[in-house]
Each structure stands twice: as structure tokens, then as C-alpha cells.
Amino acid sequence: MSWNGIIVTAIAFAAGTLSAAYLTPHGPAPDMVQLEVDGKLLSVAINEVTVADWQACVDDGACESITSAKANAANLPLTGVNWFDVQTYISWRNARDDRTFRLPTLAEWSDISGKKTPIKRKLLFDDPRMAWAAAYGQEETPRGPVRVQGAWSRTADGVNDLEGNVWEWTASCSDPKGDPNRCPAMHVMGAHDAVLSVFVRNPASGGCTSGTPPTHVGFRLVE
Amino acid sequence: MSQFLSQVGPVLSRRGLLAAATITAAATLTIPSVAEEATDISKLPRVKQALVLPPFLPVHDQVAKGGPKIVEVTLNIQEKKLVIDDEGTELWALTFHGSVPGPMIVVHEGDYVEVTLRNLPDNVMEHNVDFHSATGGLGGGALTKVLPGEQTILRWKAIKPGVFVYHCAPEGIMIPYHVVHGMNGAVMVLPRDGLKDAQGKPFTYDKAYFIGEQDFYVPRDAEGNFKKYEVPGENMSDALEVMKTLTPTHVVFNGAKGALTGDNALKAKVGETVLFIHAQANRDSRPHLIGGHGDIVWETGSFNDVPATNLETWFIRGGSAGAMLYTFKQPGIYAYVNHNLIEAVMLGATGHVVVEGEWNDDLMMQVMKPSPIPA
């Protein structure tokens, strides 16, 4: 390592502001943007993980062949994966590419999307005893089939589809004090925050007695 | 036509003749019927009823003002492409007046309904209409067959109070095909002195909603995706295969999954009495108001019968309509569902009711918020 490299690494350890990406020999991964997120520099994937990405894992024998991956075109975002599928993929990918990819936390995701205080329509009910019904009809849930990358939205930083119809798994447990590795339900982020059981691959559509669940669930990598 | 008649059965059987003889011998008819009076129809007042899109009912009096009338309605048949769920699934629907279900007609017992049925020129199929509330002529189906570009006028007398289905019934295999492609609606024939509760006391409703439940049978391709077609009727052979399984791909209210939710949710206020009319022209259903009850329920839709009271769930026989009354006691969100919950959640048979008002702790209170179980 060069003298400059040693200084950079020393500063990194001291200040704790640089992400692990800068400590690897490879530098930031392709198709990622470097953003200041939650007080540190984070490498964020421009797009959600695709069917083609998943298929590479399947071909390697590490990931299961899943229905939605077979149904959708290779360049479409991958959907129909549960928490366990995502962990399997990330382990395989990190092993193959010698990287430290992971899911963003709820806080990181919110920062990346830039929506710190979501604009809400007036609540239907003010009475705290009616809190269970107050947000009815507020959540605008994009519906319909999975669309090509960039079809939904692009932030100023160049991150695609944070507001599309594919919700993204986060590393944050529904119980903030829970251990993320032993958590029954995790936050999934998209047009609105939702919580999904770790086993669910396809959130139910259209039948909730109140509130609207995510349309599809997929994921995005950060490092 | 002949295929349908063979199912009705030969009227001139020995059994039929014997039955006819018995009635003639009895002389006294025990059920007094409005149909017995001969009316000079030419002297009756005429009113036009402006039909409205479901889930709403046309403007009407609950207690009839004045004597019997001739109520004129126009039904324009439109074959149109609809999107029936949130995945973009399309269906070439056959509709009365552009909606699934067709609009509700409201009259009183003793009124006459004069229907102008138009098969609009852009349509490709023959249509007709069978009113379950009418008498004779296969419900009117025999006398209302119209080709695209034609119209016909049928007048029928409303002799039985209740809620009744109407549907298209052209011939043979077209009967189920048209009905499960959206071609059905309902009629309400109110008693002239309005509705009465189980004790025989008259009451009025503040609002009324018509929920038409529809089972759709959409064919899938080899990959399991719903197929799309270019023109009405193109799906015929594929659709018949799905229909034969008797298992719908969609069971929806007001023509599409989610049609009565979000901005289109039904509305009410605490203290309001709401009439919910539920029609299913083809298949059984069991409506349930989550968070509420059926205070007064005419499950079979016959207003002369004493209604059931305080039901959790009621049964709508396929091929019929029923009516339920509820006075809301709590504000919030209610879900009105077909309580086969697979059909409600997975196939689309869910609507919502948003109710304003004051919460009543006496009826329900969260005594302890969800919190960790103490050690």
C-alpha cells in the first residue's frame, strides 16, 4: 500500500466516516453512486437487483430458481423474494465479488430517498382512539406489473425507482430493539413504509381490511 | 332457445295437468295478488327514471307517493374493455349501460316498468334481458332479443316486492357467457308503504348502496399470465374452459378489484341507517360487514317475508339479490366482504366503508395497548 493509502486508511479509522468500500482493493462497485447518508459515505446501487443478477446466483447453484424470476425479463427488477432469499443472494455475491454488500437500514433508505418528512394528506380521524383508521386512503400505492429500471423515478443523486411498485427489503427489524438476525418482520420501503414477515415473497394484493400492502417486494444493495 | 326451454321442462306433462285441475277445483285463491286487478294502463302517470352508476341508486321515494305509475328506463347495452384488477388484467365486458353491474332500477309494487333496451351499433353480439322480477316470456328474455343497431321496448308489472337480479340470457352457451362477462344488474321493488322491520314497524333508510358481485373467468396463457384479446367474444373458447372449472379467477364488487375502496369507498356517518343491496347473478356469496352487523336482513330479498335480525353474515344465493340494513354505531373503516376470505382477499371481493362520527368507548375500548408481556 502506498504512503498516501496508509494516510487515507488512518484517517478513515480515526474519523470513521469512510465506508468499507474504500478499504477494499476494488474501490466502489460499478452501477453504484457514492452518497453521504446518515453522516457517512455510502455506496448505493442505482438500480434494484435484477432478474439477471439473480439468475447468475441460480446458475452458480447458490440461489433457488423462483417463479417471478422465470416469468420476468432479465433486465427487470427481481421480485418475489423473501428475507432469506435476499440473505442467500448477498452472501453469494459478496463471496463471488469479494465485497461487503448489504441491505440499507430504514434510516439510510429514508435519507437516500430524500423524503425525511413525507407530505401527508389530512388524517381522516384526529381522535387517538381512531389511529388505526386515520391514515386510510393516504397511502398512494403504485400498482401493476414490474416495470423496467428508471420507469418510476430518479432522485437528484441518480438513484432509480425508490417510489415504484417494488418495495425494498431493509436491514431494520420491525421491533427497533430486536436483533436483525432473529427478527420475524422487517421494514420494507417504497412509496410508503411497510412491515413484512421475513417469509413473505408476494405481499397480498388488494384485500386488506384497511391500508394497502406493497405491490411487489425486491431489494437494492448498498456498501 | 330450445336448449333453455328443455331445462324449464314440459308444462303439458300429466303432473302439470293434474296440478292445474286441482287449482281450478279449489276455486279460492289463497294468495291475494296485485296481478289480479285489471288496470287501464293508458290512464297511469308516466315518470322517467334517470339511471345512475352503481353503487348508487336512482332518486326514489321510499313510501310511494300516489298510485301505480309507469316508470320508463333506458338501458343502452355497451360491449367495452374493462381493467378488472390492479395488475392491468383486461376483459371485454358485456354491459347494461356501461357498468358492471348494470344500474339499479327502483320502483314500487304495482308499478309498471317500461324498458327501452338498445343494442348500440358498435356492439358485435345479440343481447336481451331477463328480469327476475317480471312474469312470463322467460323474464322478458323471449321478447327483447336485439341485434346490434336494434332497440326494443318491454313493459312488465312489478307484482312482487323485493330485490331481484336482471341479466342477459341470449341462448344456450351465451347465457352463462354473457352473465359472467358482466351483463347483470338488479331491481328493487319496494312495498308501496315502504319497508318494515321484523316487528312490522315502518322505518326509512338514510342511504342505500347497491353492491353487484361479479365472478370473472379469465383465461391464462402457458406462462400463467392472464390473456388479452382484441375484440369482444374472441376469448370464447378459452373462457368456456375456465368457466367449466366453476372456479373464477376474479370475484369483485362493482366490476373490478378495489372498485369500492380508497377514494371510491362507500361513506356513512354514525347514526345513519344504510341499506346494502347485494346481487350475485350467478354464484353464491356470503356478505359480511367487518366491524358491523346485519341489523335487519332480507337474505332472500323478499320484502313480504319477515326479515332476519342481528346477523354476522348472510347468504346470497347465486342468481338472486338480498338486502341488509345497518345503523352505524362506531366511526372508522369497515370492510364489506364476501366472507369466503380467499375470494375476499385473493380474488377481490372486498369493499370499504368510511364512517365519520364519535368513537364509543362503551362499545369497544383498547384497555391495554400492545406492550411486552411482563416478566
Coordinates of C-alpha atoms in Angstrom, one line a residue:
Chain A
M1 CA 0.0 0.0 0.0
S2 CA 1.3 3.5 -0.9
W3 CA 2.2 6.1 1.7
N4 CA -1.0 8.0 0.6
G5 CA -3.0 4.9 1.0
I6 CA -1.8 4.4 4.6
I7 CA -2.7 8.0 5.4
V8 CA -6.2 7.6 3.9
T9 CA -6.8 4.4 5.8
A10 CA -5.5 6.0 9.1
I11 CA -7.9 8.9 8.6
A12 CA -10.7 6.5 7.9
F13 CA -10.2 4.6 11.1
A14 CA -9.8 7.7 13.1
A15 CA -12.8 9.6 11.7
G16 CA -15.0 6.5 11.0
T17 CA -16.6 8.4 8.1
L18 CA -15.5 6.3 5.1
S19 CA -17.4 3.2 4.2
A20 CA -15.8 -0.2 3.8
A21 CA -15.9 0.2 0.1
Y22 CA -12.9 2.4 0.2
L23 CA -10.9 -0.1 2.1
T24 CA -11.2 -2.8 -0.4
P25 CA -8.7 -3.1 -3.2
H26 CA -11.5 -2.7 -5.8
G27 CA -12.9 0.7 -4.8
P28 CA -16.6 1.4 -5.3
A29 CA -18.6 -1.2 -7.2
P30 CA -19.9 -0.4 -10.7
D31 CA -23.5 0.9 -11.1
M32 CA -23.4 2.5 -7.6
V33 CA -23.4 6.1 -6.6
Q34 CA -21.5 7.5 -3.6
L35 CA -23.8 9.4 -1.3
E36 CA -23.4 11.0 2.1
V37 CA -26.0 9.1 4.0
D38 CA -26.8 9.2 7.7
G39 CA -23.5 11.0 8.4
K40 CA -21.2 8.7 6.4
L41 CA -20.3 7.9 2.8
L42 CA -22.4 5.1 1.4
S43 CA -22.2 3.3 -1.9
V44 CA -25.8 3.0 -3.2
A45 CA -26.9 0.8 -6.1
I46 CA -28.5 2.9 -8.9
N47 CA -31.0 0.1 -9.5
E48 CA -32.7 -2.7 -7.7
V49 CA -31.2 -6.2 -8.1
T50 CA -32.4 -7.6 -11.4
V51 CA -33.6 -10.9 -12.6
A52 CA -30.3 -11.4 -14.5
D53 CA -28.4 -10.7 -11.3
W54 CA -30.4 -13.4 -9.5
Q55 CA -30.1 -15.8 -12.4
A56 CA -26.3 -15.7 -12.1
C57 CA -26.7 -16.8 -8.5
V58 CA -29.1 -19.6 -9.6
D59 CA -26.6 -20.7 -12.3
D60 CA -23.9 -21.0 -9.6
G61 CA -26.2 -23.3 -7.6
A62 CA -26.4 -20.9 -4.7
C63 CA -29.9 -19.4 -5.1
E64 CA -33.3 -21.1 -5.7
S65 CA -35.0 -20.7 -9.1
I66 CA -38.1 -18.6 -8.2
T67 CA -41.3 -18.1 -10.2
S68 CA -41.2 -14.4 -10.7
A69 CA -37.6 -14.6 -12.0
K70 CA -38.7 -17.2 -14.6
A71 CA -41.6 -15.0 -15.6
N72 CA -39.9 -11.7 -16.0
A73 CA -37.4 -10.4 -18.5
A74 CA -33.7 -10.5 -17.4
N75 CA -33.3 -6.7 -17.1
L76 CA -36.4 -6.2 -14.9
P77 CA -36.1 -5.7 -11.1
L78 CA -36.2 -9.0 -9.2
T79 CA -39.4 -9.5 -7.2
G80 CA -40.9 -12.3 -5.2
V81 CA -38.0 -12.8 -2.8
N82 CA -38.3 -13.1 0.9
W83 CA -35.7 -12.1 3.6
F84 CA -34.0 -15.5 3.4
D85 CA -33.6 -15.4 -0.3
V86 CA -32.1 -11.9 -0.1
Q87 CA -29.5 -13.0 2.5
T88 CA -28.5 -16.0 0.4
Y89 CA -28.0 -13.8 -2.6
I90 CA -26.0 -11.2 -0.7
S91 CA -23.7 -13.9 0.8
W92 CA -23.1 -15.4 -2.6
R93 CA -22.5 -12.1 -4.2
N94 CA -20.0 -11.0 -1.5
A95 CA -18.2 -14.2 -1.8
R96 CA -18.0 -14.1 -5.6
D97 CA -17.0 -10.4 -5.9
D98 CA -15.1 -10.1 -2.7
R99 CA -17.3 -7.3 -1.5
T100 CA -19.3 -6.2 1.6
F101 CA -22.7 -5.6 0.1
R102 CA -25.7 -5.4 2.5
L103 CA -29.2 -4.0 2.7
P104 CA -29.7 -0.4 3.8
T105 CA -31.2 0.3 7.1
L106 CA -34.5 2.2 7.5
A107 CA -32.7 5.4 8.3
E108 CA -30.3 5.0 5.4
W109 CA -33.2 4.3 3.0
S110 CA -35.1 7.3 4.1
D111 CA -32.0 9.5 3.7
I112 CA -31.3 8.1 0.2
S113 CA -34.9 8.8 -0.9
G114 CA -34.6 12.3 0.4
K115 CA -38.1 12.1 1.9
K116 CA -37.4 12.9 5.5
T117 CA -40.8 14.4 6.2
P118 CA -43.3 12.8 3.9
I119 CA -46.1 15.1 2.8
K120 CA -49.3 13.6 4.2
R121 CA -52.9 14.5 3.3
K122 CA -55.0 15.5 6.3
L123 CA -55.7 12.5 8.5
L124 CA -59.2 11.1 8.3
F125 CA -59.6 10.9 12.1
D126 CA -58.0 13.1 14.8
D127 CA -59.1 11.0 17.8
P128 CA -56.2 9.0 19.1
R129 CA -58.6 6.1 19.6
M130 CA -59.1 6.2 15.8
A131 CA -55.4 6.0 15.0
W132 CA -55.9 2.5 13.4
A133 CA -58.1 4.1 10.7
A134 CA -56.6 7.6 10.4
A135 CA -54.3 7.0 7.5
Y136 CA -56.9 5.2 5.3
G137 CA -56.7 6.2 1.7
Q138 CA -53.5 8.2 2.2
E139 CA -51.0 5.7 1.0
E140 CA -50.7 6.1 -2.7
T141 CA -49.7 2.6 -3.7
P142 CA -48.3 2.2 -7.2
R143 CA -49.8 -0.9 -8.7
G144 CA -49.4 -3.0 -11.8
P145 CA -46.7 -5.2 -13.2
V146 CA -43.0 -4.8 -12.6
R147 CA -41.5 -2.1 -14.9
V148 CA -38.1 -1.5 -16.4
Q149 CA -35.4 0.3 -14.4
G150 CA -35.8 4.0 -14.2
A151 CA -39.5 3.8 -15.2
W152 CA -40.7 5.2 -11.9
S153 CA -38.4 7.8 -10.5
R154 CA -34.9 9.1 -10.3
T155 CA -33.5 11.1 -7.4
A156 CA -31.2 14.1 -7.9
D157 CA -28.4 11.8 -7.0
G158 CA -29.3 9.3 -9.7
V159 CA -30.9 6.5 -7.7
N160 CA -33.8 4.9 -9.6
D161 CA -37.2 3.7 -8.6
L162 CA -37.4 4.4 -4.9
E163 CA -41.0 5.3 -5.4
G164 CA -42.0 2.5 -7.7
N165 CA -44.2 -0.5 -7.2
V166 CA -41.3 -2.7 -5.9
W167 CA -40.8 -2.3 -2.2
E168 CA -37.2 -2.9 -1.0
W169 CA -36.2 -5.1 2.0
T170 CA -34.2 -3.1 4.6
A171 CA -31.9 -4.3 7.4
S172 CA -34.2 -2.9 10.0
C173 CA -36.4 -5.1 12.2
S174 CA -40.0 -4.1 12.9
D175 CA -39.0 -4.1 16.6
P176 CA -36.3 -1.4 16.8
K177 CA -34.7 -3.2 19.8
G178 CA -34.8 -6.6 18.0
D179 CA -31.8 -8.4 16.7
P180 CA -32.0 -8.1 12.9
N181 CA -30.8 -11.7 12.5
R182 CA -33.6 -13.1 14.6
C183 CA -36.4 -10.8 13.5
P184 CA -39.8 -12.1 12.4
A185 CA -40.7 -9.0 10.3
M186 CA -38.6 -6.3 8.7
H187 CA -39.3 -2.9 7.3
V188 CA -39.8 -2.7 3.6
M189 CA -39.5 0.7 2.0
G190 CA -41.2 2.1 -1.1
A191 CA -44.0 4.6 -1.8
H192 CA -44.8 4.1 1.9
D193 CA -43.2 2.3 4.8
A194 CA -44.5 -1.2 5.4
V195 CA -43.5 -4.1 7.6
L196 CA -43.4 -7.6 6.0
S197 CA -42.9 -11.0 7.6
V198 CA -39.5 -12.5 6.7
F199 CA -41.2 -15.4 5.0
V200 CA -43.3 -13.5 2.5
R201 CA -42.3 -13.4 -1.1
N202 CA -45.5 -12.0 -2.5
P203 CA -47.4 -9.4 -0.4
A204 CA -51.1 -9.9 -0.6
S205 CA -52.8 -7.5 -3.1
G206 CA -56.0 -5.6 -2.8
G207 CA -57.6 -7.5 0.1
C208 CA -56.5 -5.8 3.3
T209 CA -59.3 -4.7 5.5
S210 CA -57.6 -1.3 5.8
G211 CA -54.4 0.1 4.4
T212 CA -52.7 -1.1 1.3
P213 CA -49.8 -3.6 1.3
P214 CA -46.8 -3.4 -1.0
T215 CA -47.4 -4.5 -4.6
H216 CA -44.1 -6.3 -5.1
V217 CA -41.0 -6.8 -3.0
G218 CA -37.4 -6.8 -4.2
F219 CA -34.1 -5.3 -2.9
R220 CA -31.3 -2.9 -3.5
L221 CA -27.7 -3.2 -2.4
V222 CA -25.6 -0.7 -0.5
E223 CA -22.0 -1.0 0.7
Chain B
M1 CA -83.9 -21.0 -27.0
S2 CA -84.8 -24.7 -27.3
Q3 CA -81.9 -25.7 -25.1
F4 CA -83.1 -23.4 -22.4
L5 CA -86.8 -24.4 -22.7
S6 CA -85.8 -28.1 -22.3
Q7 CA -84.5 -27.2 -18.9
V8 CA -87.7 -25.4 -17.9
G9 CA -89.5 -28.7 -18.5
P10 CA -92.6 -29.7 -20.5
V11 CA -95.5 -27.9 -19.0
L12 CA -98.1 -30.2 -20.5
S13 CA -97.0 -33.2 -18.5
R14 CA -99.5 -35.4 -16.8
R15 CA -98.3 -33.9 -13.5
G16 CA -98.8 -30.4 -14.8
L17 CA -102.3 -31.1 -16.0
L18 CA -103.3 -32.7 -12.6
A19 CA -101.9 -29.7 -10.7
A20 CA -103.9 -27.3 -12.9
A21 CA -107.1 -29.3 -12.4
T22 CA -106.6 -29.1 -8.6
I23 CA -106.3 -25.4 -8.5
T24 CA -109.3 -24.8 -10.7
A25 CA -111.3 -27.1 -8.4
A26 CA -110.2 -25.2 -5.3
A27 CA -111.8 -22.0 -6.5
T28 CA -110.5 -19.9 -3.7
L29 CA -107.0 -18.5 -4.4
T30 CA -105.3 -18.0 -1.0
I31 CA -102.7 -15.5 -2.0
P32 CA -104.2 -12.2 -2.9
S33 CA -102.2 -10.8 -5.8
V34 CA -101.9 -7.4 -7.3
A35 CA -101.8 -9.1 -10.6
E36 CA -105.5 -10.0 -10.4
E37 CA -106.7 -6.4 -10.8
A38 CA -107.2 -5.3 -14.4
T39 CA -105.7 -1.8 -14.8
D40 CA -106.3 0.7 -17.5
I41 CA -102.6 1.3 -18.2
S42 CA -103.3 4.2 -20.6
K43 CA -104.5 6.3 -17.6
L44 CA -101.4 5.8 -15.5
P45 CA -99.0 8.6 -15.0
R46 CA -95.6 8.1 -16.6
V47 CA -92.2 9.0 -15.0
K48 CA -88.8 8.7 -16.4
Q49 CA -86.2 7.2 -14.1
A50 CA -82.7 8.5 -14.6
L51 CA -80.4 5.6 -14.0
V52 CA -77.2 6.1 -12.1
L53 CA -73.9 4.2 -12.0
P54 CA -73.6 1.7 -9.1
P55 CA -73.0 1.6 -6.2
F56 CA -75.6 4.4 -6.1
L57 CA -79.4 4.1 -6.5
P58 CA -81.6 6.4 -8.6
V59 CA -83.5 9.1 -6.8
H60 CA -86.6 7.5 -5.4
D61 CA -89.3 7.7 -2.7
Q62 CA -89.3 5.0 0.0
V63 CA -93.0 5.3 0.6
A64 CA -94.8 5.6 -2.7
K65 CA -96.5 8.9 -3.5
G66 CA -99.8 8.4 -5.3
G67 CA -100.9 5.3 -7.1
P68 CA -99.2 3.0 -9.6
K69 CA -97.1 4.6 -12.3
I70 CA -95.3 3.6 -15.5
V71 CA -91.6 4.0 -14.8
E72 CA -89.6 4.5 -18.0
V73 CA -86.0 3.4 -18.1
T74 CA -83.5 3.1 -21.0
L75 CA -80.8 0.5 -20.9
N76 CA -78.1 1.0 -23.6
I77 CA -76.0 -2.1 -24.0
Q78 CA -72.3 -1.5 -24.4
E79 CA -69.6 -4.0 -25.1
K80 CA -66.5 -2.4 -23.6
K81 CA -63.0 -3.3 -22.4
L82 CA -62.5 -3.0 -18.7
V83 CA -59.5 -3.3 -16.4
I84 CA -60.6 -5.6 -13.6
D85 CA -57.7 -5.7 -11.2
D86 CA -54.6 -3.8 -10.2
E87 CA -52.3 -5.8 -12.4
G88 CA -53.9 -4.4 -15.6
T89 CA -55.9 -7.6 -16.4
E90 CA -58.3 -6.7 -19.2
L91 CA -61.7 -8.1 -20.0
W92 CA -64.1 -7.4 -22.9
A93 CA -67.2 -6.9 -20.7
L94 CA -70.8 -7.0 -21.9
T95 CA -72.6 -4.3 -20.0
F96 CA -76.0 -2.8 -19.4
H97 CA -75.4 0.9 -19.6
G98 CA -71.6 0.8 -19.5
S99 CA -71.1 -0.6 -16.0
V100 CA -70.6 -3.9 -14.2
P101 CA -73.1 -4.4 -12.6
G102 CA -75.7 -2.7 -14.6
P103 CA -77.6 0.1 -12.9
M104 CA -80.3 -0.5 -10.3
I105 CA -83.9 0.2 -11.1
V106 CA -86.2 1.2 -8.2
V107 CA -90.0 1.0 -8.3
H108 CA -92.9 0.2 -6.1
E109 CA -95.2 -2.9 -6.0
G110 CA -97.9 -2.3 -8.6
D111 CA -95.8 0.0 -10.8
Y112 CA -95.1 -0.9 -14.4
V113 CA -91.6 -0.8 -15.7
E114 CA -91.2 0.1 -19.4
V115 CA -87.7 -0.7 -20.5
T116 CA -86.2 0.6 -23.8
L117 CA -83.4 -1.8 -24.5
R118 CA -80.9 -0.7 -27.1
N119 CA -78.1 -2.8 -28.5
L120 CA -75.7 0.0 -29.6
P121 CA -74.4 -0.2 -33.2
D122 CA -70.8 -0.7 -32.3
N123 CA -71.5 -4.0 -30.5
V124 CA -71.0 -7.3 -32.2
M125 CA -73.3 -9.7 -30.3
E126 CA -77.1 -10.2 -29.9
H127 CA -78.4 -9.4 -26.4
N128 CA -81.6 -9.4 -24.4
V129 CA -82.7 -9.0 -20.8
D130 CA -84.4 -11.4 -18.3
F131 CA -85.9 -9.6 -15.3
H132 CA -86.3 -11.9 -12.3
S133 CA -88.9 -9.5 -11.0
A134 CA -91.1 -9.9 -14.2
T135 CA -93.6 -12.6 -15.1
G136 CA -93.7 -14.6 -18.3
G137 CA -91.7 -14.6 -21.5
L138 CA -88.6 -16.0 -19.8
G139 CA -88.5 -12.9 -17.7
G140 CA -88.7 -10.8 -20.8
G141 CA -85.8 -12.6 -22.5
A142 CA -88.0 -14.1 -25.2
L143 CA -89.4 -10.7 -26.2
T144 CA -86.2 -8.5 -26.0
K145 CA -83.7 -10.1 -28.4
V146 CA -81.9 -7.3 -30.2
L147 CA -79.1 -7.3 -32.7
P148 CA -76.5 -4.5 -32.8
G149 CA -78.3 -1.4 -34.0
E150 CA -81.7 -2.5 -32.8
Q151 CA -83.9 -1.5 -29.9
T152 CA -87.0 -2.9 -28.3
I153 CA -89.4 -1.8 -25.6
L154 CA -90.8 -4.2 -22.9
R155 CA -93.3 -3.3 -20.2
W156 CA -93.6 -5.6 -17.1
K157 CA -95.6 -5.2 -14.0
A158 CA -93.8 -5.3 -10.6
I159 CA -96.1 -7.7 -8.7
K160 CA -93.7 -8.9 -6.0
P161 CA -91.9 -6.6 -3.6
G162 CA -88.2 -7.4 -3.1
V163 CA -84.8 -7.1 -4.7
F164 CA -84.2 -9.1 -7.9
V165 CA -81.5 -9.7 -10.4
Y166 CA -81.8 -8.9 -14.1
H167 CA -79.3 -10.3 -16.7
C168 CA -78.8 -11.0 -20.3
A169 CA -79.8 -14.5 -21.4
P170 CA -79.5 -14.8 -25.2
E171 CA -79.4 -18.5 -26.0
G172 CA -77.7 -21.7 -24.9
I173 CA -74.0 -21.3 -24.0
M174 CA -74.3 -17.5 -24.4
I175 CA -76.4 -17.3 -21.2
P176 CA -73.5 -18.1 -18.8
Y177 CA -71.0 -16.4 -21.1
H178 CA -72.9 -13.1 -21.0
V179 CA -73.6 -13.3 -17.3
V180 CA -70.0 -13.9 -16.3
H181 CA -68.8 -11.1 -18.6
G182 CA -70.7 -8.5 -16.5
M183 CA -74.1 -8.5 -18.1
N184 CA -76.3 -8.3 -15.0
G185 CA -77.9 -5.8 -12.6
A186 CA -80.7 -5.5 -10.1
V187 CA -84.2 -4.1 -9.5
M188 CA -85.7 -3.1 -6.2
V189 CA -89.5 -3.3 -5.9
L190 CA -90.4 -1.5 -2.6
P191 CA -93.7 -2.1 -0.9
R192 CA -95.9 0.9 -1.6
D193 CA -95.9 1.8 2.1
G194 CA -92.1 1.3 2.4
L195 CA -90.0 -1.1 4.4
K196 CA -90.9 -2.6 7.8
D197 CA -88.7 -4.2 10.4
A198 CA -89.0 -7.6 12.0
Q199 CA -91.7 -6.3 14.3
G200 CA -93.7 -4.8 11.4
K201 CA -92.8 -1.2 12.3
P202 CA -92.1 1.0 9.3
F203 CA -88.6 2.5 9.0
T204 CA -86.6 4.5 6.5
Y205 CA -83.0 4.3 5.4
D206 CA -80.8 7.4 5.1
K207 CA -78.6 6.0 2.4
A208 CA -78.7 3.0 0.1
Y209 CA -75.9 1.2 -1.8
F210 CA -76.1 -1.5 -4.5
I211 CA -73.2 -3.9 -4.4
G212 CA -73.1 -6.1 -7.5
E213 CA -70.8 -9.0 -7.1
Q214 CA -69.3 -10.5 -10.2
D215 CA -67.4 -13.7 -10.8
F216 CA -65.0 -13.5 -13.8
Y217 CA -63.3 -16.4 -15.5
V218 CA -60.2 -15.0 -17.3
P219 CA -58.1 -17.4 -19.4
R220 CA -54.3 -17.7 -18.8
D221 CA -51.5 -18.3 -21.3
A222 CA -48.9 -21.0 -20.9
E223 CA -46.8 -18.9 -18.6
G224 CA -49.8 -18.3 -16.3
N225 CA -50.4 -14.7 -17.3
F226 CA -53.9 -13.5 -18.0
K227 CA -54.6 -13.3 -21.7
K228 CA -55.6 -10.2 -23.5
Y229 CA -57.9 -10.2 -26.6
E230 CA -58.6 -7.8 -29.4
V231 CA -62.4 -7.9 -29.7
P232 CA -65.5 -9.0 -27.6
G233 CA -66.2 -12.7 -27.9
E234 CA -62.7 -13.5 -29.1
N235 CA -62.0 -15.3 -25.8
M236 CA -65.0 -17.5 -26.1
S237 CA -63.4 -21.0 -26.4
D238 CA -60.7 -20.2 -23.8
A239 CA -63.2 -18.7 -21.4
L240 CA -65.6 -21.6 -21.7
E241 CA -62.7 -23.9 -20.5
V242 CA -62.2 -21.7 -17.4
M243 CA -65.9 -21.5 -16.8
K244 CA -66.2 -25.3 -16.8
T245 CA -63.9 -25.5 -13.8
L246 CA -66.5 -23.4 -11.9
T247 CA -63.6 -21.6 -10.3
P248 CA -63.4 -17.9 -11.0
T249 CA -60.1 -16.1 -11.4
H250 CA -61.7 -12.9 -10.0
V251 CA -64.7 -12.2 -7.6
V252 CA -65.1 -8.5 -7.5
F253 CA -67.6 -5.7 -6.4
N254 CA -68.6 -3.1 -8.9
G255 CA -66.7 -4.5 -11.7
A256 CA -63.1 -4.5 -10.5
K257 CA -60.8 -5.4 -7.6
G258 CA -60.7 -2.4 -5.3
A259 CA -63.5 -0.6 -7.1
L260 CA -65.2 0.2 -3.8
T261 CA -62.0 1.2 -1.9
G262 CA -59.8 4.2 -1.4
D263 CA -61.4 7.3 -2.9
N264 CA -64.3 5.2 -4.0
A265 CA -65.0 3.6 -0.6
L266 CA -68.6 3.8 0.5
K267 CA -69.4 6.5 3.0
A268 CA -71.7 6.9 6.1
K269 CA -72.0 8.6 9.4
V270 CA -72.5 7.3 12.9
G271 CA -76.3 7.2 13.5
E272 CA -77.1 6.7 9.8
T273 CA -79.2 3.7 8.7
V274 CA -77.8 2.3 5.4
L275 CA -79.4 -0.2 3.1
F276 CA -76.9 -2.5 1.4
I277 CA -78.3 -4.4 -1.6
H278 CA -76.2 -7.3 -2.7
A279 CA -76.7 -9.1 -6.0
Q280 CA -75.0 -12.1 -7.4
A281 CA -76.4 -13.2 -10.7
N282 CA -74.5 -16.5 -11.0
R283 CA -72.8 -17.7 -7.8
D284 CA -73.3 -18.0 -4.1
S285 CA -71.9 -15.4 -1.8
R286 CA -71.9 -14.7 1.9
P287 CA -71.6 -10.9 2.7
H288 CA -70.3 -9.7 6.0
L289 CA -69.7 -6.2 7.3
I290 CA -66.4 -6.4 9.3
G291 CA -67.0 -4.3 12.4
G292 CA -70.7 -4.2 12.0
H293 CA -73.7 -6.5 11.6
G294 CA -76.8 -7.1 9.5
D295 CA -79.3 -5.5 11.8
I296 CA -82.2 -6.4 9.5
V297 CA -81.6 -8.8 6.7
W298 CA -83.8 -10.0 3.8
E299 CA -81.4 -12.7 2.9
T300 CA -83.6 -14.0 0.1
G301 CA -84.6 -10.4 -1.0
S302 CA -88.3 -10.9 -0.5
F303 CA -89.8 -7.9 1.4
N304 CA -93.0 -9.7 2.2
D305 CA -91.1 -12.1 4.4
V306 CA -90.2 -11.2 8.0
P307 CA -86.5 -10.3 7.9
A308 CA -83.8 -11.9 10.0
T309 CA -82.2 -9.8 12.6
N310 CA -78.7 -9.2 14.1
L311 CA -76.7 -11.4 11.7
E312 CA -73.0 -11.6 11.5
T313 CA -73.0 -13.0 7.9
W314 CA -75.8 -13.7 5.5
F315 CA -76.2 -15.8 2.3
I316 CA -76.9 -14.6 -1.2
R317 CA -77.9 -17.4 -3.4
G318 CA -76.3 -17.3 -6.9
G319 CA -79.0 -15.9 -9.2
S320 CA -80.5 -13.6 -6.5
A321 CA -80.3 -10.4 -4.7
G322 CA -80.7 -9.7 -0.9
A323 CA -80.9 -6.6 1.2
M324 CA -79.3 -5.7 4.6
L325 CA -79.8 -2.8 6.8
Y326 CA -77.3 -1.4 9.4
T327 CA -77.3 1.6 11.6
F328 CA -73.7 2.6 12.2
K329 CA -72.6 2.9 15.8
Q330 CA -68.9 3.5 15.6
P331 CA -66.7 5.6 13.3
G332 CA -63.8 4.2 11.3
I333 CA -63.2 1.9 8.4
Y334 CA -65.4 -1.1 7.8
A335 CA -64.8 -3.8 5.2
Y336 CA -67.7 -5.2 3.4
V337 CA -66.7 -8.6 2.1
N338 CA -67.8 -11.9 0.7
H339 CA -66.8 -13.9 3.7
N340 CA -65.1 -16.7 1.8
L341 CA -61.9 -14.9 2.7
I342 CA -59.9 -16.5 -0.1
E343 CA -62.4 -14.8 -2.5
A344 CA -62.3 -11.6 -0.4
V345 CA -58.6 -11.2 -0.3
M346 CA -57.2 -13.1 -3.2
L347 CA -59.9 -12.7 -5.8
G348 CA -61.0 -9.2 -5.0
A349 CA -64.4 -9.4 -3.2
T350 CA -63.7 -6.6 -0.7
G351 CA -65.2 -3.1 -0.4
H352 CA -64.6 -0.5 2.3
V353 CA -67.0 1.9 4.2
V354 CA -65.6 5.0 5.7
V355 CA -67.7 6.2 8.6
E356 CA -67.5 9.6 10.4
G357 CA -68.5 10.2 13.9
E358 CA -67.6 9.9 17.6
W359 CA -65.9 6.8 19.0
N360 CA -67.9 5.0 21.7
D361 CA -65.7 3.6 24.4
D362 CA -68.7 1.7 25.9
L363 CA -69.0 -0.5 22.8
M364 CA -65.3 -1.1 22.5
M365 CA -62.2 0.1 24.2
Q366 CA -58.5 -0.8 24.0
V367 CA -58.0 -1.5 27.6
M368 CA -54.2 -2.0 27.2
K369 CA -52.1 -1.1 24.2
P370 CA -50.0 -3.9 22.8
S371 CA -46.9 -4.0 25.0
P372 CA -44.3 -6.6 26.1
I373 CA -45.6 -9.3 28.3
P374 CA -44.3 -8.5 31.8
A375 CA -41.5 -10.8 33.0

